[in-house]
Short mmCIF file of C-alpha atoms in Angstrom, two decimals:
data_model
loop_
_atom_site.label_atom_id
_atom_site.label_comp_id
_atom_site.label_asym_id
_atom_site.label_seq_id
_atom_site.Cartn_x
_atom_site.Cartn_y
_atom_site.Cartn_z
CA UNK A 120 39.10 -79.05 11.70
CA UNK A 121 40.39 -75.22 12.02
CA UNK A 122 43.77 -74.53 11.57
CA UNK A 123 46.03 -72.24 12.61
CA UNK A 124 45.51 -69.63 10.20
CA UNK A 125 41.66 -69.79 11.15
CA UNK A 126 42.60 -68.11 14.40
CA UNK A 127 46.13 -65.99 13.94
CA UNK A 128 44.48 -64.37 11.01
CA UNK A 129 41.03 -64.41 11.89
CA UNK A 130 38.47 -62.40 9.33
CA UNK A 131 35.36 -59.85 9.96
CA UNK A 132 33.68 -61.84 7.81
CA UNK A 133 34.30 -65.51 9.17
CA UNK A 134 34.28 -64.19 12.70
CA UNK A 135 30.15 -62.55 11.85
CA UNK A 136 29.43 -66.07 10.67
CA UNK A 137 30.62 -68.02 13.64
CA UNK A 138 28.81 -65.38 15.90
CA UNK A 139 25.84 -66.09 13.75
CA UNK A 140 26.07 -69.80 14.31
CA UNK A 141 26.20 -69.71 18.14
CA UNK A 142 23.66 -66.84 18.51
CA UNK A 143 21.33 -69.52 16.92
CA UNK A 144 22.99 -72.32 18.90
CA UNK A 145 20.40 -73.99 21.53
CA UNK A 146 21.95 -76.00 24.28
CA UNK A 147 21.26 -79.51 24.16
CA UNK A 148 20.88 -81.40 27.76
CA UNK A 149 22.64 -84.97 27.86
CA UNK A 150 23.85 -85.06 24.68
CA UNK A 151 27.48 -83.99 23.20
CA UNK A 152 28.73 -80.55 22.57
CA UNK A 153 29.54 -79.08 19.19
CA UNK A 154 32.97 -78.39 18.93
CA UNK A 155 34.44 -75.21 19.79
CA UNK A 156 34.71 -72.40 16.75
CA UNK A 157 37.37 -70.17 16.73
CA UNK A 158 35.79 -67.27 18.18
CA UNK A 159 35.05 -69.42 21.45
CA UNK A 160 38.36 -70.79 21.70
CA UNK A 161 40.13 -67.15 21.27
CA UNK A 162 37.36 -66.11 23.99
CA UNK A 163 38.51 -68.78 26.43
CA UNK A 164 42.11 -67.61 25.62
CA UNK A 165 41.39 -63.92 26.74
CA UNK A 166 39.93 -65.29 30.07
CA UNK A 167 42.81 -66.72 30.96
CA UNK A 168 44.07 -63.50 31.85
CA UNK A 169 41.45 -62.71 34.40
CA UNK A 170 40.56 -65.44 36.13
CA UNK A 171 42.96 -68.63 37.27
CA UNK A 172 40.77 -71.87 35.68
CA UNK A 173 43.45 -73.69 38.18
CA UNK A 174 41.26 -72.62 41.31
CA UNK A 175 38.10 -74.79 40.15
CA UNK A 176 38.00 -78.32 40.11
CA UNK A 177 35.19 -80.49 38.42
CA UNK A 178 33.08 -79.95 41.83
CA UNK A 179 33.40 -76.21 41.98
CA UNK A 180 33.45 -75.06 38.69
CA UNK A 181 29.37 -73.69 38.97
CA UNK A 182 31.46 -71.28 41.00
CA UNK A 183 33.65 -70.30 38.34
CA UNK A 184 34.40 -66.38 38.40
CA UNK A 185 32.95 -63.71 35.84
CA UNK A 186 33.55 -63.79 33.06
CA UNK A 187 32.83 -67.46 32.83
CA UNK A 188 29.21 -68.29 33.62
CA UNK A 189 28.15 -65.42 31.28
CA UNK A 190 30.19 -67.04 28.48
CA UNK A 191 29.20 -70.35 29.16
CA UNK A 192 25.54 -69.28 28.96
CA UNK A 193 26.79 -67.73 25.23
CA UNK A 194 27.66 -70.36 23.68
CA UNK A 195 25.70 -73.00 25.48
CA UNK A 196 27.82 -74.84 27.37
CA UNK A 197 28.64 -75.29 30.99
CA UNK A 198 31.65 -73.62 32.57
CA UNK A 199 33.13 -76.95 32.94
CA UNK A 200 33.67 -76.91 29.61
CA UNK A 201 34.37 -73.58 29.06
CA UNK A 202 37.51 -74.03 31.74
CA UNK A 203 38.49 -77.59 30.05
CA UNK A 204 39.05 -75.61 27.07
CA UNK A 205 41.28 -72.97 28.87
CA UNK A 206 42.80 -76.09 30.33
CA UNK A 207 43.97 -77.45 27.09
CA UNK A 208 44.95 -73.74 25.74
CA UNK A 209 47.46 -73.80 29.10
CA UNK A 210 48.54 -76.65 28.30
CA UNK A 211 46.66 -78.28 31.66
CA UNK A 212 45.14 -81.16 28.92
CA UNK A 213 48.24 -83.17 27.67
CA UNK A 214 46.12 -84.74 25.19
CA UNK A 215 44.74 -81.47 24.12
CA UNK A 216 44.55 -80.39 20.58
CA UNK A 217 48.42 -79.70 19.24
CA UNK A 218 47.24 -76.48 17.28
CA UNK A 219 45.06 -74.72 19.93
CA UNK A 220 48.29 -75.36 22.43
CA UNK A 221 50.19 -73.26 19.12
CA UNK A 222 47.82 -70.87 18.90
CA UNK A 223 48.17 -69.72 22.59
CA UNK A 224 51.62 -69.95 22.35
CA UNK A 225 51.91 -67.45 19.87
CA UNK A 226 49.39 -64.97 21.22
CA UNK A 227 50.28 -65.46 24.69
CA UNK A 228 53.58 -63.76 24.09
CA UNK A 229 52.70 -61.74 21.88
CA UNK A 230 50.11 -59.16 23.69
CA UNK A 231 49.45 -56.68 21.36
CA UNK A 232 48.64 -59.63 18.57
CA UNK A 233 46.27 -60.94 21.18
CA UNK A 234 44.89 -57.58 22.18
CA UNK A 235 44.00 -56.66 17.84
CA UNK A 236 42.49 -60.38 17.70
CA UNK A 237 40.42 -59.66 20.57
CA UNK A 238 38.99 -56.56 19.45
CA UNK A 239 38.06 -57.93 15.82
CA UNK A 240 36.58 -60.95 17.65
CA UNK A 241 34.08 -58.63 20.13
CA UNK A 242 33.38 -56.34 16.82
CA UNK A 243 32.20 -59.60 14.90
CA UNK A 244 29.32 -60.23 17.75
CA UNK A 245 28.55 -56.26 17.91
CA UNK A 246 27.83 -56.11 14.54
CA UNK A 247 25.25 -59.67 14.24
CA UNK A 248 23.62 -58.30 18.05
CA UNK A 249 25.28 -59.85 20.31
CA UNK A 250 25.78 -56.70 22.99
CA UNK A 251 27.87 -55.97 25.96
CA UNK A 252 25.15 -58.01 28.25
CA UNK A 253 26.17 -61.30 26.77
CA UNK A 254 29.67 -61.18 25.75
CA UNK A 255 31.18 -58.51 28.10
CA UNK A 256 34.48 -56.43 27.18
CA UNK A 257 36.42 -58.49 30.21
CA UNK A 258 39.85 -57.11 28.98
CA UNK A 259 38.21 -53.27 28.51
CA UNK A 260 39.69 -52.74 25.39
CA UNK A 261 37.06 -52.03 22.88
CA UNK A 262 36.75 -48.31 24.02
CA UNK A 263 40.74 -48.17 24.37
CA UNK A 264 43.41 -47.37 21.44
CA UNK A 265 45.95 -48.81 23.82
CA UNK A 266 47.82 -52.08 23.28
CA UNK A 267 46.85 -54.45 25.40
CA UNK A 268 49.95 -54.75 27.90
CA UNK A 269 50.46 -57.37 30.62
CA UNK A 270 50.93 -55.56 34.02
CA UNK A 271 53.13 -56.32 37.26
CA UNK A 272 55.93 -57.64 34.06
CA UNK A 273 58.65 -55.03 35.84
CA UNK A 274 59.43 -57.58 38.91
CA UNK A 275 59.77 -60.41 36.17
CA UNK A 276 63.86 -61.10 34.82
CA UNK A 277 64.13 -63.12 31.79
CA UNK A 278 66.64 -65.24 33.39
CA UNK A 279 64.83 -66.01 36.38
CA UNK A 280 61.89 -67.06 33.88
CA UNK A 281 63.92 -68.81 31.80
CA UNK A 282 65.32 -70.94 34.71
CA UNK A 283 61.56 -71.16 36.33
CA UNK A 284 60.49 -72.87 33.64
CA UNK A 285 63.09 -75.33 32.77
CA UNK A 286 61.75 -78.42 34.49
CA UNK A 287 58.59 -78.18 33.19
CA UNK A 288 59.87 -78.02 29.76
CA UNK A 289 61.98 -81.39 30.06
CA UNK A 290 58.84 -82.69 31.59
CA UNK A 291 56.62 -81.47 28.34
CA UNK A 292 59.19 -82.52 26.30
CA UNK A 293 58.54 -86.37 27.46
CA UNK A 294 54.98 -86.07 27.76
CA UNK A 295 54.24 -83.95 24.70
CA UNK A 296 56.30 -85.19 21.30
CA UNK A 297 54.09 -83.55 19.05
CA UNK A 298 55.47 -79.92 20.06
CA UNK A 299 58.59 -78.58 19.68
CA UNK A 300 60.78 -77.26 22.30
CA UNK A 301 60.49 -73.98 21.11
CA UNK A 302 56.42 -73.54 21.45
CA UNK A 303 56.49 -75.62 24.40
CA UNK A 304 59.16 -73.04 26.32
CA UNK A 305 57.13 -70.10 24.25
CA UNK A 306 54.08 -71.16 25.87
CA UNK A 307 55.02 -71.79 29.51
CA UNK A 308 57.00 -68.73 29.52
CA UNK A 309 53.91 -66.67 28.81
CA UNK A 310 51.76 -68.65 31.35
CA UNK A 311 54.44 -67.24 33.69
CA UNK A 312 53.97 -63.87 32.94
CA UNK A 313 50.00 -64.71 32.86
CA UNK A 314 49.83 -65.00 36.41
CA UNK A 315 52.27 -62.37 37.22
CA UNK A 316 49.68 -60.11 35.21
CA UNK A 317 46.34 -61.75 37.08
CA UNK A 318 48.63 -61.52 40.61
CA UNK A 319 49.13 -57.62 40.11
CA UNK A 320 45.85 -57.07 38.75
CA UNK A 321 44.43 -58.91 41.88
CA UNK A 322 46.46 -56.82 44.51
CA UNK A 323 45.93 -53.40 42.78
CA UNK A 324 41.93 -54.35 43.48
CA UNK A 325 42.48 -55.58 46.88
CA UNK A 326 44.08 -52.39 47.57
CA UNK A 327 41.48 -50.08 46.10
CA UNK A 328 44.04 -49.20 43.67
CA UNK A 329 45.99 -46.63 45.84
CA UNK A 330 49.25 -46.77 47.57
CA UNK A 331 48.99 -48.49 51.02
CA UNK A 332 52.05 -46.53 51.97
CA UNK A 333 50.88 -42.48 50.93
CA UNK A 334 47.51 -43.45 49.87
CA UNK A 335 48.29 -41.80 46.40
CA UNK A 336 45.42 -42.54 43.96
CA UNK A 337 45.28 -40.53 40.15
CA UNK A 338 42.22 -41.38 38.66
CA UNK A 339 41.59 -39.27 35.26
CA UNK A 340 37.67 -38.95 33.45
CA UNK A 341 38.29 -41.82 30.65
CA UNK A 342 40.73 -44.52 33.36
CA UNK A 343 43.22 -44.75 35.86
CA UNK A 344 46.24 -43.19 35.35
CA UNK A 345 49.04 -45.19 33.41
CA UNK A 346 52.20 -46.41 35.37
CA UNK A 347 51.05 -44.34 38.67
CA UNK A 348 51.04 -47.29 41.17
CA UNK A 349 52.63 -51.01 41.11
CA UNK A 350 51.81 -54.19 42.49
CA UNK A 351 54.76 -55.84 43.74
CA UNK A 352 55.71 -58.70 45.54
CA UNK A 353 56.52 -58.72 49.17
CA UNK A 354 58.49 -61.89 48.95
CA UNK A 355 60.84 -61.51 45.72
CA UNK A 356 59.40 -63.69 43.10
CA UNK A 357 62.45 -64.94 41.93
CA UNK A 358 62.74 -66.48 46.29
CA UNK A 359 59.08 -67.56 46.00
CA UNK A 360 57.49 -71.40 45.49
CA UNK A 361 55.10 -70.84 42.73
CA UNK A 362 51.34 -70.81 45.33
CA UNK A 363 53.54 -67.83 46.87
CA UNK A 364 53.84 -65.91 43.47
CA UNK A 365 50.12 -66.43 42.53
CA UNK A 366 49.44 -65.52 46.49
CA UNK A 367 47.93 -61.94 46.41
CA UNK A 368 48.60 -62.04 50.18
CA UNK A 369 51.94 -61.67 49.16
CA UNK A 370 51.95 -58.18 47.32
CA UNK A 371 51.41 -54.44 48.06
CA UNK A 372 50.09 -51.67 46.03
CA UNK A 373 52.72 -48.56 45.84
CA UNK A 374 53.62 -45.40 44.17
CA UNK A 375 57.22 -45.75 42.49
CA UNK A 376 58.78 -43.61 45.06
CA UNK A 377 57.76 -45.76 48.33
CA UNK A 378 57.80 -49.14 46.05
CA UNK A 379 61.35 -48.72 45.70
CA UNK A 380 61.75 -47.71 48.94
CA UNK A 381 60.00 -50.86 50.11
CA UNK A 382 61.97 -53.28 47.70
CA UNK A 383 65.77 -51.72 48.69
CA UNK A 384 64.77 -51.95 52.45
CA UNK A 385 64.20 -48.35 53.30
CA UNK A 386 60.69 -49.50 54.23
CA UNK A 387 59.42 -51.99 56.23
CA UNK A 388 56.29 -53.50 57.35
CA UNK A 389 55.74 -55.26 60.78
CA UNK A 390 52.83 -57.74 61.10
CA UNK A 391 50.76 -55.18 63.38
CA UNK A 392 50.88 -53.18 59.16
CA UNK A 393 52.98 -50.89 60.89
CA UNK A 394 55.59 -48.99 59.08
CA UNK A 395 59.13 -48.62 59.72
CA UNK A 396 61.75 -46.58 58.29
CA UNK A 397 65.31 -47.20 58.05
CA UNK A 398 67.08 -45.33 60.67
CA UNK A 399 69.50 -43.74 57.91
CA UNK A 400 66.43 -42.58 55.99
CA UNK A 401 64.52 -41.20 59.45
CA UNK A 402 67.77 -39.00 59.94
CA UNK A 403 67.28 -37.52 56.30
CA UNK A 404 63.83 -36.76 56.79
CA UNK A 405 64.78 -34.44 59.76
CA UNK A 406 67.00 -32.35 57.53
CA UNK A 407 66.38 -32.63 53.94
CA UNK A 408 63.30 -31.13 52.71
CA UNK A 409 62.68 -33.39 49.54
CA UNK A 410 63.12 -35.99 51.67
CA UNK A 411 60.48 -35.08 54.10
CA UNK A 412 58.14 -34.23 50.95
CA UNK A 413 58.32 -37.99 49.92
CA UNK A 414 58.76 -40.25 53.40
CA UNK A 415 57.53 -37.48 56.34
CA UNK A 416 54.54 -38.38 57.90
CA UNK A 417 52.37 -37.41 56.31
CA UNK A 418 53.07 -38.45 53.29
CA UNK A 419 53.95 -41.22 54.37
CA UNK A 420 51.34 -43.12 56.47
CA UNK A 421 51.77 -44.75 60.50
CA UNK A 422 50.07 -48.01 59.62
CA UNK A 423 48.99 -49.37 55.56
CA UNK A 424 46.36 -47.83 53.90
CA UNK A 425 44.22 -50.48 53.55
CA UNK A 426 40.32 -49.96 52.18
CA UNK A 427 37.44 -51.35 54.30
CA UNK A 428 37.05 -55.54 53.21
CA UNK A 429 40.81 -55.65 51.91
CA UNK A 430 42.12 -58.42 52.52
CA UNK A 431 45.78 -57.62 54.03
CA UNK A 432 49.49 -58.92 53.33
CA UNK A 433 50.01 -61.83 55.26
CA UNK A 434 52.12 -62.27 58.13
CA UNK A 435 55.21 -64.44 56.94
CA UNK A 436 55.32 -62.31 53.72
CA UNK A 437 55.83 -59.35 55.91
CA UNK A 438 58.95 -61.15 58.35
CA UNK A 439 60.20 -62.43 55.20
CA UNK A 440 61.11 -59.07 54.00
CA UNK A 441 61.94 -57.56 57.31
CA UNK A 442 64.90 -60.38 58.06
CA UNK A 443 65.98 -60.74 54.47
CA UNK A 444 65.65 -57.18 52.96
CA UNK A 445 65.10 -54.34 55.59
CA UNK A 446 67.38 -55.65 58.35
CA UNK A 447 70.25 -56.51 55.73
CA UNK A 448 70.41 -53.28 54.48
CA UNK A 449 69.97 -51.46 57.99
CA UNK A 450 73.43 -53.62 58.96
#
């Protein structure tokens, strides 16, 4: 059985070999699967920050997201499997294997260790043939000297993790003797900022990646501009249930400027996606001229920019902030 050094300090070498051994693998209908390498199980780790394995049950997981079924198709397996095994890395499985649970732990909250482990992994199948076609750079870092860095983290305090979490640590704690307190807290911590990561991710695509508020967009030749735009929550996460801070309905895309605006209650947004300005702010625009340059109109647009097929902030979001936020700080 691997151990934990088979996977935190993974080699070129060993890495080729397991690539080897599933290129050659052939699936095997009705029988039982050969245990999970390495390699597979840091795969299935990476996923996890792209797609939610909490959205498919047993019956629905042929509908599993990208990039599942072309995984699953890799290394011969079903995506039932291939989510069970993201399952148990989550800690979803509390009879899952004690080490794997470590494993993600570690590299969970620790980014950049999971970014370098990723790229040695996906360099290990380039170099035995196994291209882009079958095991796809999901996290597009291959091409990237960037760390990898989990996104949407701003919104997050430590203390409101920290205090997020606690129940679910007393609850591991009864359920789960074999791990410590300390990987157990490690662990769930990271899931947190997991899905703040796949939430921004999500609303930054549902909004085309431009401001719904200016419609600013900075696109360079090799990516998207760094630190241009944020996802943000319309309902402070730290005042949300946790559906509402997965909930993509529940964030906008912005520039700094207007997503500060639209956190201190300068902003507004009625459920018609009209939006308001605070009456102090409307005054300024009149007379100061830098003012004007960031919240006239334009800049600033009537209604959200929202491409064609978004789907748009939901309705309670939006008189959430506009009684708790934008009419407290119009008082």
């Amino acid at each position: 059985m691997p151990d934990l050094r088979d996977y935190m300090d993974i080699q070129l070498g060993s890495a080729r070999e397991q690539w080897r051994s599933i290129a050659h693998r052939k699936p095997i209908p009705g029988k039982r699967q050969v245990d999970f390498l390495p390699v597979e199980t840091l795969i299935c780790l990476a996923v996890g920050l792209v797609v939610d394995r909490r959205r498919y049950g047993s019956s629905t997981a042929g509908n599993a997201a990208e990039p599942i079924p072309t995984i699953a198709r890799l290394f011969c397996r079903p995506n039932g499997s291939i989510l069970a095994k993201m399952a148990n890395l989550d800690g979803g499985l509390r009879n899952g294997a004690k080490h794997e649970v470590q494993v993600a732990a570690q590299l969970l909250a620790e980014p950049g260790q999971l970014g370098a482990v990723y790229r040695l992994v996906l360099a290990a199948a380039r170099s035995v043939g196994i291209g882009p076609a079958a095991l796809p750079d999901f996290l597009g870092l291959v091409d990237d000297d960037d760390d990898l860095l989990l996104i949407g983290q701003r919104e997050l305090d430590e203390s409101d993790v920290a205090a997020a979490v606690r129940p679910a640590v007393d609850v591991w704690r009864a359920s789960r003797a074999d791990l410590d307190e300390r990987t157990t807290e490690r662990l769930l911590m990271a899931a947190v900022r997991v899905g703040q990561h796949r939430f921004a991710s999500e609303v930054l695509r549902n909004h085309g990646h431009q401001c719904v508020f200016c419609g600013l967009s900075v696109s360079l030749p090799e990516k998207r501009a760094a630190r241009m735009l944020v996802a943000s929550h319309i309902k402070p996460w730290r005042a949300c249930s946790n559906a509402e801070r997965l909930d993509a309905r529940n964030g906008l895309t912005a520039c700094p400027t207007h997503d500060v605006a639209f956190d201190t209650g300068l902003l507004t947004v009625n459920g018609g996606l009209r939006i308001h300005v605070k009456p102090a702010l409307a005054a300024a625009v009149e007379t100061d001229p830098a003012t004007r340059a960031a919240f006239g109109r334009p800049p600033l647009a009537e209604r959200l920019l929202l491409p064609d097929g978004a789907q748009p902030p939901h309705t309670k979001y939006l008189a959430w902030h506009r009684q708790h936020i934008f009419e407290e700080a119009t008082h």
